[in-house]
């Protein structure tokens, strides 16, 4: 064994006798069968080298074993991971198939929804066009009515002015002939007889004008206006019938105080009309927003927007025409007011001016309101 002291014993013959004497040497003695002694210490380094090689091989075996165990563990883990990934892949395929089915279902629903939305957009477009047509018809109808009112007012104004100037002239000539034939009649009696005639003539003229205006108003009321249209239908309110009320109050006594009231009423009518236009514009904008919220094709939405913009353009042009007609109405009213103010001195003939100082004082009292109304 390694580490054992090897020794050998050598038998030596000492002397001439046949007996041998063993001489013990260091180490273990090994006696060859032939009696030859061999020294064992010569193989010790070789055995040590073999043991070293065996130890190195054992260490390498342990290292390989450890590596093999590690690689085996990693391989088992990878196999488990592959199994999990395969299961997840199968689940993903099932989810993909389910999502594909949902996508097909949603596509079918989208087609149906687009069809419904296209129908709704078509209905809304039709309603918008109908409303726009009603608005255009109402604006044109009101413009025509306003123009007719202005024409009638101007015509009646001219006719009434001619009648009013003709009647005082004829009355003045009759009074002159009567004064020539009746020079002895007192001036007080002539004045007392002339004033009731003038008042009666004024009342007759005012009543005829009122009857004519009322007749035309009844004719206008017989026209068929659509009540369901909320745009600009001519309704019989205080603002819309203000012009007729002015003509019905065409008496001389009311002509002096109606200037400011007419201005205020006309301004109120204009403000109400502008507020009505703003409300209509707001309704149009709400309709556009409703179309945008409901969605649909972009082409249909762009077409609807273009139609709405065109209708709004036309609507604003009608508003400008309306304002111009309002200015014409105001001009006609001022002409009527001025003509009513001029009638007061026209009823007094020039022939009686010298003999009636009290009438001149009355004319001087009537002139300032007329000047104020002209201003």
PDB file of C-alpha atoms in Angstrom, residues 114-351:
ATOM      1  CA  UNK A 114     -75.043  52.481 -42.117  1.00  0.00           C
ATOM      2  CA  UNK A 115     -78.234  51.726 -43.996  1.00  0.00           C
ATOM      3  CA  UNK A 116     -80.353  53.087 -41.151  1.00  0.00           C
ATOM      4  CA  UNK A 117     -78.159  56.187 -40.786  1.00  0.00           C
ATOM      5  CA  UNK A 118     -78.295  56.886 -44.507  1.00  0.00           C
ATOM      6  CA  UNK A 119     -82.086  56.720 -44.302  1.00  0.00           C
ATOM      7  CA  UNK A 120     -82.105  59.074 -41.295  1.00  0.00           C
ATOM      8  CA  UNK A 121     -79.746  61.504 -43.023  1.00  0.00           C
ATOM      9  CA  UNK A 122     -81.932  61.452 -46.106  1.00  0.00           C
ATOM     10  CA  UNK A 123     -84.995  62.202 -43.990  1.00  0.00           C
ATOM     11  CA  UNK A 124     -83.205  65.014 -42.174  1.00  0.00           C
ATOM     12  CA  UNK A 125     -82.000  66.483 -45.468  1.00  0.00           C
ATOM     13  CA  UNK A 126     -85.544  66.340 -46.807  1.00  0.00           C
ATOM     14  CA  UNK A 127     -86.890  68.070 -43.691  1.00  0.00           C
ATOM     15  CA  UNK A 128     -84.206  70.749 -43.907  1.00  0.00           C
ATOM     16  CA  UNK A 129     -85.022  71.404 -47.539  1.00  0.00           C
ATOM     17  CA  UNK A 130     -88.739  71.614 -46.747  1.00  0.00           C
ATOM     18  CA  UNK A 131     -88.063  74.054 -43.910  1.00  0.00           C
ATOM     19  CA  UNK A 132     -85.807  76.139 -46.141  1.00  0.00           C
ATOM     20  CA  UNK A 133     -88.478  76.233 -48.843  1.00  0.00           C
ATOM     21  CA  UNK A 134     -91.080  77.315 -46.290  1.00  0.00           C
ATOM     22  CA  UNK A 135     -88.751  80.029 -45.010  1.00  0.00           C
ATOM     23  CA  UNK A 136     -88.073  81.275 -48.538  1.00  0.00           C
ATOM     24  CA  UNK A 137     -91.785  81.266 -49.374  1.00  0.00           C
ATOM     25  CA  UNK A 138     -92.653  83.099 -46.160  1.00  0.00           C
ATOM     26  CA  UNK A 139     -89.948  85.708 -46.739  1.00  0.00           C
ATOM     27  CA  UNK A 140     -91.071  86.285 -50.315  1.00  0.00           C
ATOM     28  CA  UNK A 141     -94.702  86.438 -49.224  1.00  0.00           C
ATOM     29  CA  UNK A 142     -93.979  88.938 -46.493  1.00  0.00           C
ATOM     30  CA  UNK A 143     -91.846  91.042 -48.822  1.00  0.00           C
ATOM     31  CA  UNK A 144     -94.688  91.069 -51.350  1.00  0.00           C
ATOM     32  CA  UNK A 145     -97.186  92.051 -48.673  1.00  0.00           C
ATOM     33  CA  UNK A 146     -94.893  94.807 -47.390  1.00  0.00           C
ATOM     34  CA  UNK A 147     -94.345  96.123 -50.911  1.00  0.00           C
ATOM     35  CA  UNK A 148     -98.101  96.109 -51.526  1.00  0.00           C
ATOM     36  CA  UNK A 149     -98.679  97.975 -48.282  1.00  0.00           C
ATOM     37  CA  UNK A 150     -96.108 100.596 -49.251  1.00  0.00           C
ATOM     38  CA  UNK A 151     -97.653 101.006 -52.713  1.00  0.00           C
ATOM     39  CA  UNK A 152    -101.145 101.250 -51.275  1.00  0.00           C
ATOM     40  CA  UNK A 153    -100.017 103.739 -48.639  1.00  0.00           C
ATOM     41  CA  UNK A 154     -98.284 105.921 -51.198  1.00  0.00           C
ATOM     42  CA  UNK A 155    -101.225 105.751 -53.603  1.00  0.00           C
ATOM     43  CA  UNK A 156    -103.778 106.547 -50.917  1.00  0.00           C
ATOM     44  CA  UNK A 157    -101.557 109.324 -49.648  1.00  0.00           C
ATOM     45  CA  UNK A 158    -101.416 110.971 -53.063  1.00  0.00           C
ATOM     46  CA  UNK A 159    -105.155 110.544 -53.683  1.00  0.00           C
ATOM     47  CA  UNK A 160    -106.079 111.839 -50.239  1.00  0.00           C
ATOM     48  CA  UNK A 161    -103.760 114.826 -50.591  1.00  0.00           C
ATOM     49  CA  UNK A 162    -105.342 115.711 -53.953  1.00  0.00           C
ATOM     50  CA  UNK A 163    -108.840 115.399 -52.498  1.00  0.00           C
ATOM     51  CA  UNK A 164    -107.929 117.360 -49.424  1.00  0.00           C
ATOM     52  CA  UNK A 165    -106.476 120.219 -51.418  1.00  0.00           C
ATOM     53  CA  UNK A 166    -109.342 120.217 -53.916  1.00  0.00           C
ATOM     54  CA  UNK A 167    -112.076 120.272 -51.292  1.00  0.00           C
ATOM     55  CA  UNK A 168    -110.754 123.328 -49.384  1.00  0.00           C
ATOM     56  CA  UNK A 169    -110.234 125.206 -52.670  1.00  0.00           C
ATOM     57  CA  UNK A 170    -113.828 124.624 -53.797  1.00  0.00           C
ATOM     58  CA  UNK A 171    -115.074 125.471 -50.353  1.00  0.00           C
ATOM     59  CA  UNK A 172    -113.027 128.669 -50.394  1.00  0.00           C
ATOM     60  CA  UNK A 173    -114.496 129.715 -53.757  1.00  0.00           C
ATOM     61  CA  UNK A 174    -118.033 129.027 -52.489  1.00  0.00           C
ATOM     62  CA  UNK A 175    -117.342 131.039 -49.373  1.00  0.00           C
ATOM     63  CA  UNK A 176    -115.986 133.940 -51.459  1.00  0.00           C
ATOM     64  CA  UNK A 177    -119.149 134.014 -53.598  1.00  0.00           C
ATOM     65  CA  UNK A 178    -121.239 133.746 -50.472  1.00  0.00           C
ATOM     66  CA  UNK A 179    -119.353 136.606 -48.855  1.00  0.00           C
ATOM     67  CA  UNK A 180    -119.814 138.774 -51.985  1.00  0.00           C
ATOM     68  CA  UNK A 181    -123.570 138.139 -51.959  1.00  0.00           C
ATOM     69  CA  UNK A 182    -123.856 138.397 -48.166  1.00  0.00           C
ATOM     70  CA  UNK A 183    -121.479 141.240 -47.272  1.00  0.00           C
ATOM     71  CA  UNK A 184    -123.624 142.254 -44.372  1.00  0.00           C
ATOM     72  CA  UNK A 185    -123.249 138.874 -42.624  1.00  0.00           C
ATOM     73  CA  UNK A 186    -121.043 139.065 -39.540  1.00  0.00           C
ATOM     74  CA  UNK A 187    -117.650 137.325 -39.411  1.00  0.00           C
ATOM     75  CA  UNK A 188    -118.544 135.444 -36.265  1.00  0.00           C
ATOM     76  CA  UNK A 189    -121.477 133.764 -37.939  1.00  0.00           C
ATOM     77  CA  UNK A 190    -119.390 132.807 -40.976  1.00  0.00           C
ATOM     78  CA  UNK A 191    -116.722 131.285 -38.724  1.00  0.00           C
ATOM     79  CA  UNK A 192    -119.306 129.394 -36.695  1.00  0.00           C
ATOM     80  CA  UNK A 193    -120.840 127.949 -39.879  1.00  0.00           C
ATOM     81  CA  UNK A 194    -117.477 127.083 -41.478  1.00  0.00           C
ATOM     82  CA  UNK A 195    -115.914 125.142 -38.615  1.00  0.00           C
ATOM     83  CA  UNK A 196    -118.595 122.427 -38.406  1.00  0.00           C
ATOM     84  CA  UNK A 197    -118.314 121.965 -42.185  1.00  0.00           C
ATOM     85  CA  UNK A 198    -114.553 121.534 -41.954  1.00  0.00           C
ATOM     86  CA  UNK A 199    -114.806 119.083 -39.078  1.00  0.00           C
ATOM     87  CA  UNK A 200    -117.464 117.117 -40.902  1.00  0.00           C
ATOM     88  CA  UNK A 201    -115.329 117.003 -44.066  1.00  0.00           C
ATOM     89  CA  UNK A 202    -112.282 115.851 -42.083  1.00  0.00           C
ATOM     90  CA  UNK A 203    -114.246 113.130 -40.386  1.00  0.00           C
ATOM     91  CA  UNK A 204    -115.679 111.972 -43.718  1.00  0.00           C
ATOM     92  CA  UNK A 205    -112.192 111.775 -45.276  1.00  0.00           C
ATOM     93  CA  UNK A 206    -110.728 109.899 -42.295  1.00  0.00           C
ATOM     94  CA  UNK A 207    -113.623 107.446 -42.280  1.00  0.00           C
ATOM     95  CA  UNK A 208    -113.220 106.750 -45.998  1.00  0.00           C
ATOM     96  CA  UNK A 209    -109.510 106.070 -45.543  1.00  0.00           C
ATOM     97  CA  UNK A 210    -110.156 103.812 -42.592  1.00  0.00           C
ATOM     98  CA  UNK A 211    -112.812 101.881 -44.501  1.00  0.00           C
ATOM     99  CA  UNK A 212    -110.471 101.412 -47.465  1.00  0.00           C
ATOM    100  CA  UNK A 213    -107.618 100.230 -45.244  1.00  0.00           C
ATOM    101  CA  UNK A 214    -109.913  97.871 -43.351  1.00  0.00           C
ATOM    102  CA  UNK A 215    -111.157  96.410 -46.625  1.00  0.00           C
ATOM    103  CA  UNK A 216    -107.622  95.715 -47.805  1.00  0.00           C
ATOM    104  CA  UNK A 217    -106.747  94.262 -44.401  1.00  0.00           C
ATOM    105  CA  UNK A 218    -109.667  91.847 -44.682  1.00  0.00           C
ATOM    106  CA  UNK A 219    -108.493  90.816 -48.133  1.00  0.00           C
ATOM    107  CA  UNK A 220    -105.034  90.106 -46.769  1.00  0.00           C
ATOM    108  CA  UNK A 221    -106.459  88.105 -43.893  1.00  0.00           C
ATOM    109  CA  UNK A 222    -108.269  85.865 -46.341  1.00  0.00           C
ATOM    110  CA  UNK A 223    -104.936  84.625 -47.706  1.00  0.00           C
ATOM    111  CA  UNK A 224    -103.919  81.120 -46.560  1.00  0.00           C
ATOM    112  CA  UNK A 225    -100.845  81.211 -44.358  1.00  0.00           C
ATOM    113  CA  UNK A 226     -99.322  78.003 -43.013  1.00  0.00           C
ATOM    114  CA  UNK A 227     -99.634  77.926 -39.230  1.00  0.00           C
ATOM    115  CA  UNK A 228     -97.103  75.142 -38.712  1.00  0.00           C
ATOM    116  CA  UNK A 229     -94.261  77.178 -40.176  1.00  0.00           C
ATOM    117  CA  UNK A 230     -92.364  78.902 -37.384  1.00  0.00           C
ATOM    118  CA  UNK A 231     -90.148  81.080 -39.541  1.00  0.00           C
ATOM    119  CA  UNK A 232     -91.684  84.337 -40.807  1.00  0.00           C
ATOM    120  CA  UNK A 233     -95.424  83.795 -41.195  1.00  0.00           C
ATOM    121  CA  UNK A 234     -97.324  87.058 -41.112  1.00  0.00           C
ATOM    122  CA  UNK A 235     -99.132  86.792 -37.794  1.00  0.00           C
ATOM    123  CA  UNK A 236    -101.707  89.295 -36.682  1.00  0.00           C
ATOM    124  CA  UNK A 237     -99.897  90.729 -33.678  1.00  0.00           C
ATOM    125  CA  UNK A 238     -99.326  94.256 -32.452  1.00  0.00           C
ATOM    126  CA  UNK A 239     -95.967  94.409 -34.192  1.00  0.00           C
ATOM    127  CA  UNK A 240     -96.929  92.948 -37.566  1.00  0.00           C
ATOM    128  CA  UNK A 241    -100.195  94.911 -37.830  1.00  0.00           C
ATOM    129  CA  UNK A 242     -98.603  98.129 -36.699  1.00  0.00           C
ATOM    130  CA  UNK A 243     -98.724  99.543 -40.221  1.00  0.00           C
ATOM    131  CA  UNK A 244    -102.483  98.988 -40.476  1.00  0.00           C
ATOM    132  CA  UNK A 245    -103.010 100.526 -37.069  1.00  0.00           C
ATOM    133  CA  UNK A 246    -101.107 103.600 -38.254  1.00  0.00           C
ATOM    134  CA  UNK A 247    -103.337 103.889 -41.335  1.00  0.00           C
ATOM    135  CA  UNK A 248    -106.495 103.322 -39.317  1.00  0.00           C
ATOM    136  CA  UNK A 249    -105.424 106.180 -37.026  1.00  0.00           C
ATOM    137  CA  UNK A 250    -104.884 108.548 -39.892  1.00  0.00           C
ATOM    138  CA  UNK A 251    -107.011 111.232 -38.292  1.00  0.00           C
ATOM    139  CA  UNK A 252    -105.585 114.737 -38.120  1.00  0.00           C
ATOM    140  CA  UNK A 253    -105.658 114.907 -34.344  1.00  0.00           C
ATOM    141  CA  UNK A 254    -103.615 111.684 -34.011  1.00  0.00           C
ATOM    142  CA  UNK A 255    -101.106 112.567 -36.747  1.00  0.00           C
ATOM    143  CA  UNK A 256     -99.244 115.035 -34.486  1.00  0.00           C
ATOM    144  CA  UNK A 257     -98.405 112.552 -31.688  1.00  0.00           C
ATOM    145  CA  UNK A 258     -97.802 109.290 -33.551  1.00  0.00           C
ATOM    146  CA  UNK A 259     -94.288 110.092 -34.927  1.00  0.00           C
ATOM    147  CA  UNK A 260     -92.305 108.958 -31.895  1.00  0.00           C
ATOM    148  CA  UNK A 261     -94.618 105.994 -31.272  1.00  0.00           C
ATOM    149  CA  UNK A 262     -94.121 104.852 -34.871  1.00  0.00           C
ATOM    150  CA  UNK A 263     -90.333 105.097 -34.509  1.00  0.00           C
ATOM    151  CA  UNK A 264     -90.375 103.068 -31.287  1.00  0.00           C
ATOM    152  CA  UNK A 265     -92.747 100.493 -32.751  1.00  0.00           C
ATOM    153  CA  UNK A 266     -90.707 100.177 -35.941  1.00  0.00           C
ATOM    154  CA  UNK A 267     -87.503  99.743 -33.936  1.00  0.00           C
ATOM    155  CA  UNK A 268     -89.221  97.078 -31.854  1.00  0.00           C
ATOM    156  CA  UNK A 269     -90.384  95.265 -34.996  1.00  0.00           C
ATOM    157  CA  UNK A 270     -86.841  95.333 -36.411  1.00  0.00           C
ATOM    158  CA  UNK A 271     -85.381  93.997 -33.144  1.00  0.00           C
ATOM    159  CA  UNK A 272     -87.972  91.229 -32.975  1.00  0.00           C
ATOM    160  CA  UNK A 273     -87.231  90.305 -36.591  1.00  0.00           C
ATOM    161  CA  UNK A 274     -83.496  90.164 -35.881  1.00  0.00           C
ATOM    162  CA  UNK A 275     -84.063  88.000 -32.816  1.00  0.00           C
ATOM    163  CA  UNK A 276     -86.256  85.724 -34.934  1.00  0.00           C
ATOM    164  CA  UNK A 277     -83.503  85.463 -37.531  1.00  0.00           C
ATOM    165  CA  UNK A 278     -80.997  84.610 -34.798  1.00  0.00           C
ATOM    166  CA  UNK A 279     -83.264  81.888 -33.435  1.00  0.00           C
ATOM    167  CA  UNK A 280     -83.655  80.426 -36.935  1.00  0.00           C
ATOM    168  CA  UNK A 281     -79.883  80.475 -37.391  1.00  0.00           C
ATOM    169  CA  UNK A 282     -79.511  78.710 -34.024  1.00  0.00           C
ATOM    170  CA  UNK A 283     -81.980  76.033 -35.132  1.00  0.00           C
ATOM    171  CA  UNK A 284     -80.013  75.525 -38.325  1.00  0.00           C
ATOM    172  CA  UNK A 285     -76.797  75.135 -36.296  1.00  0.00           C
ATOM    173  CA  UNK A 286     -78.475  72.620 -33.981  1.00  0.00           C
ATOM    174  CA  UNK A 287     -79.593  70.646 -37.020  1.00  0.00           C
ATOM    175  CA  UNK A 288     -76.018  70.617 -38.318  1.00  0.00           C
ATOM    176  CA  UNK A 289     -74.714  69.455 -34.916  1.00  0.00           C
ATOM    177  CA  UNK A 290     -77.357  66.728 -34.827  1.00  0.00           C
ATOM    178  CA  UNK A 291     -76.238  65.490 -38.242  1.00  0.00           C
ATOM    179  CA  UNK A 292     -72.584  65.500 -37.106  1.00  0.00           C
ATOM    180  CA  UNK A 293     -73.412  63.580 -33.899  1.00  0.00           C
ATOM    181  CA  UNK A 294     -75.419  60.933 -35.688  1.00  0.00           C
ATOM    182  CA  UNK A 295     -72.472  60.284 -38.025  1.00  0.00           C
ATOM    183  CA  UNK A 296     -72.775  58.702 -41.395  1.00  0.00           C
ATOM    184  CA  UNK A 297     -70.895  59.201 -44.643  1.00  0.00           C
ATOM    185  CA  UNK A 298     -68.631  62.218 -44.888  1.00  0.00           C
ATOM    186  CA  UNK A 299     -69.868  63.000 -48.360  1.00  0.00           C
ATOM    187  CA  UNK A 300     -73.498  63.234 -47.218  1.00  0.00           C
ATOM    188  CA  UNK A 301     -72.447  65.402 -44.260  1.00  0.00           C
ATOM    189  CA  UNK A 302     -70.456  67.752 -46.487  1.00  0.00           C
ATOM    190  CA  UNK A 303     -73.405  68.014 -48.878  1.00  0.00           C
ATOM    191  CA  UNK A 304     -75.749  68.791 -45.991  1.00  0.00           C
ATOM    192  CA  UNK A 305     -73.360  71.472 -44.703  1.00  0.00           C
ATOM    193  CA  UNK A 306     -73.116  73.066 -48.139  1.00  0.00           C
ATOM    194  CA  UNK A 307     -76.900  73.111 -48.444  1.00  0.00           C
ATOM    195  CA  UNK A 308     -77.232  74.677 -45.013  1.00  0.00           C
ATOM    196  CA  UNK A 309     -74.635  77.343 -45.808  1.00  0.00           C
ATOM    197  CA  UNK A 310     -76.421  78.132 -49.058  1.00  0.00           C
ATOM    198  CA  UNK A 311     -79.761  78.428 -47.264  1.00  0.00           C
ATOM    199  CA  UNK A 312     -78.207  80.680 -44.631  1.00  0.00           C
ATOM    200  CA  UNK A 313     -76.733  82.880 -47.377  1.00  0.00           C
ATOM    201  CA  UNK A 314     -80.125  83.224 -49.004  1.00  0.00           C
ATOM    202  CA  UNK A 315     -81.690  83.847 -45.625  1.00  0.00           C
ATOM    203  CA  UNK A 316     -79.274  86.696 -44.842  1.00  0.00           C
ATOM    204  CA  UNK A 317     -79.940  88.223 -48.260  1.00  0.00           C
ATOM    205  CA  UNK A 318     -83.641  88.141 -47.471  1.00  0.00           C
ATOM    206  CA  UNK A 319     -82.855  89.832 -44.152  1.00  0.00           C
ATOM    207  CA  UNK A 320     -81.061  92.618 -46.005  1.00  0.00           C
ATOM    208  CA  UNK A 321     -84.050  93.026 -48.331  1.00  0.00           C
ATOM    209  CA  UNK A 322     -86.337  93.109 -45.307  1.00  0.00           C
ATOM    210  CA  UNK A 323     -84.314  95.907 -43.715  1.00  0.00           C
ATOM    211  CA  UNK A 324     -84.421  97.879 -46.946  1.00  0.00           C
ATOM    212  CA  UNK A 325     -88.196  97.477 -47.062  1.00  0.00           C
ATOM    213  CA  UNK A 326     -88.389  98.578 -43.413  1.00  0.00           C
ATOM    214  CA  UNK A 327     -86.557 101.748 -44.411  1.00  0.00           C
ATOM    215  CA  UNK A 328     -89.067 102.275 -47.224  1.00  0.00           C
ATOM    216  CA  UNK A 329     -91.929 101.728 -44.783  1.00  0.00           C
ATOM    217  CA  UNK A 330     -90.451 104.312 -42.451  1.00  0.00           C
ATOM    218  CA  UNK A 331     -90.146 106.753 -45.355  1.00  0.00           C
ATOM    219  CA  UNK A 332     -93.797 106.185 -46.282  1.00  0.00           C
ATOM    220  CA  UNK A 333     -94.845 106.746 -42.695  1.00  0.00           C
ATOM    221  CA  UNK A 334     -92.932 109.989 -42.477  1.00  0.00           C
ATOM    222  CA  UNK A 335     -94.514 111.150 -45.737  1.00  0.00           C
ATOM    223  CA  UNK A 336     -97.946 110.292 -44.340  1.00  0.00           C
ATOM    224  CA  UNK A 337     -97.153 112.149 -41.105  1.00  0.00           C
ATOM    225  CA  UNK A 338     -95.900 115.207 -42.979  1.00  0.00           C
ATOM    226  CA  UNK A 339     -98.936 115.198 -45.264  1.00  0.00           C
ATOM    227  CA  UNK A 340    -101.213 114.943 -42.218  1.00  0.00           C
ATOM    228  CA  UNK A 341     -99.424 117.893 -40.627  1.00  0.00           C
ATOM    229  CA  UNK A 342     -99.705 119.956 -43.802  1.00  0.00           C
ATOM    230  CA  UNK A 343    -103.485 119.413 -43.977  1.00  0.00           C
ATOM    231  CA  UNK A 344    -104.199 121.543 -40.905  1.00  0.00           C
ATOM    232  CA  UNK A 345    -103.313 124.927 -42.524  1.00  0.00           C
ATOM    233  CA  UNK A 346    -104.793 123.846 -45.862  1.00  0.00           C
ATOM    234  CA  UNK A 347    -108.337 123.840 -44.537  1.00  0.00           C
ATOM    235  CA  UNK A 348    -108.202 127.597 -43.870  1.00  0.00           C
ATOM    236  CA  UNK A 349    -108.775 129.615 -47.118  1.00  0.00           C
ATOM    237  CA  UNK A 350    -106.556 132.575 -47.950  1.00  0.00           C
ATOM    238  CA  UNK A 351    -109.534 134.926 -48.446  1.00  0.00           C
TER     239      UNK A 351
END
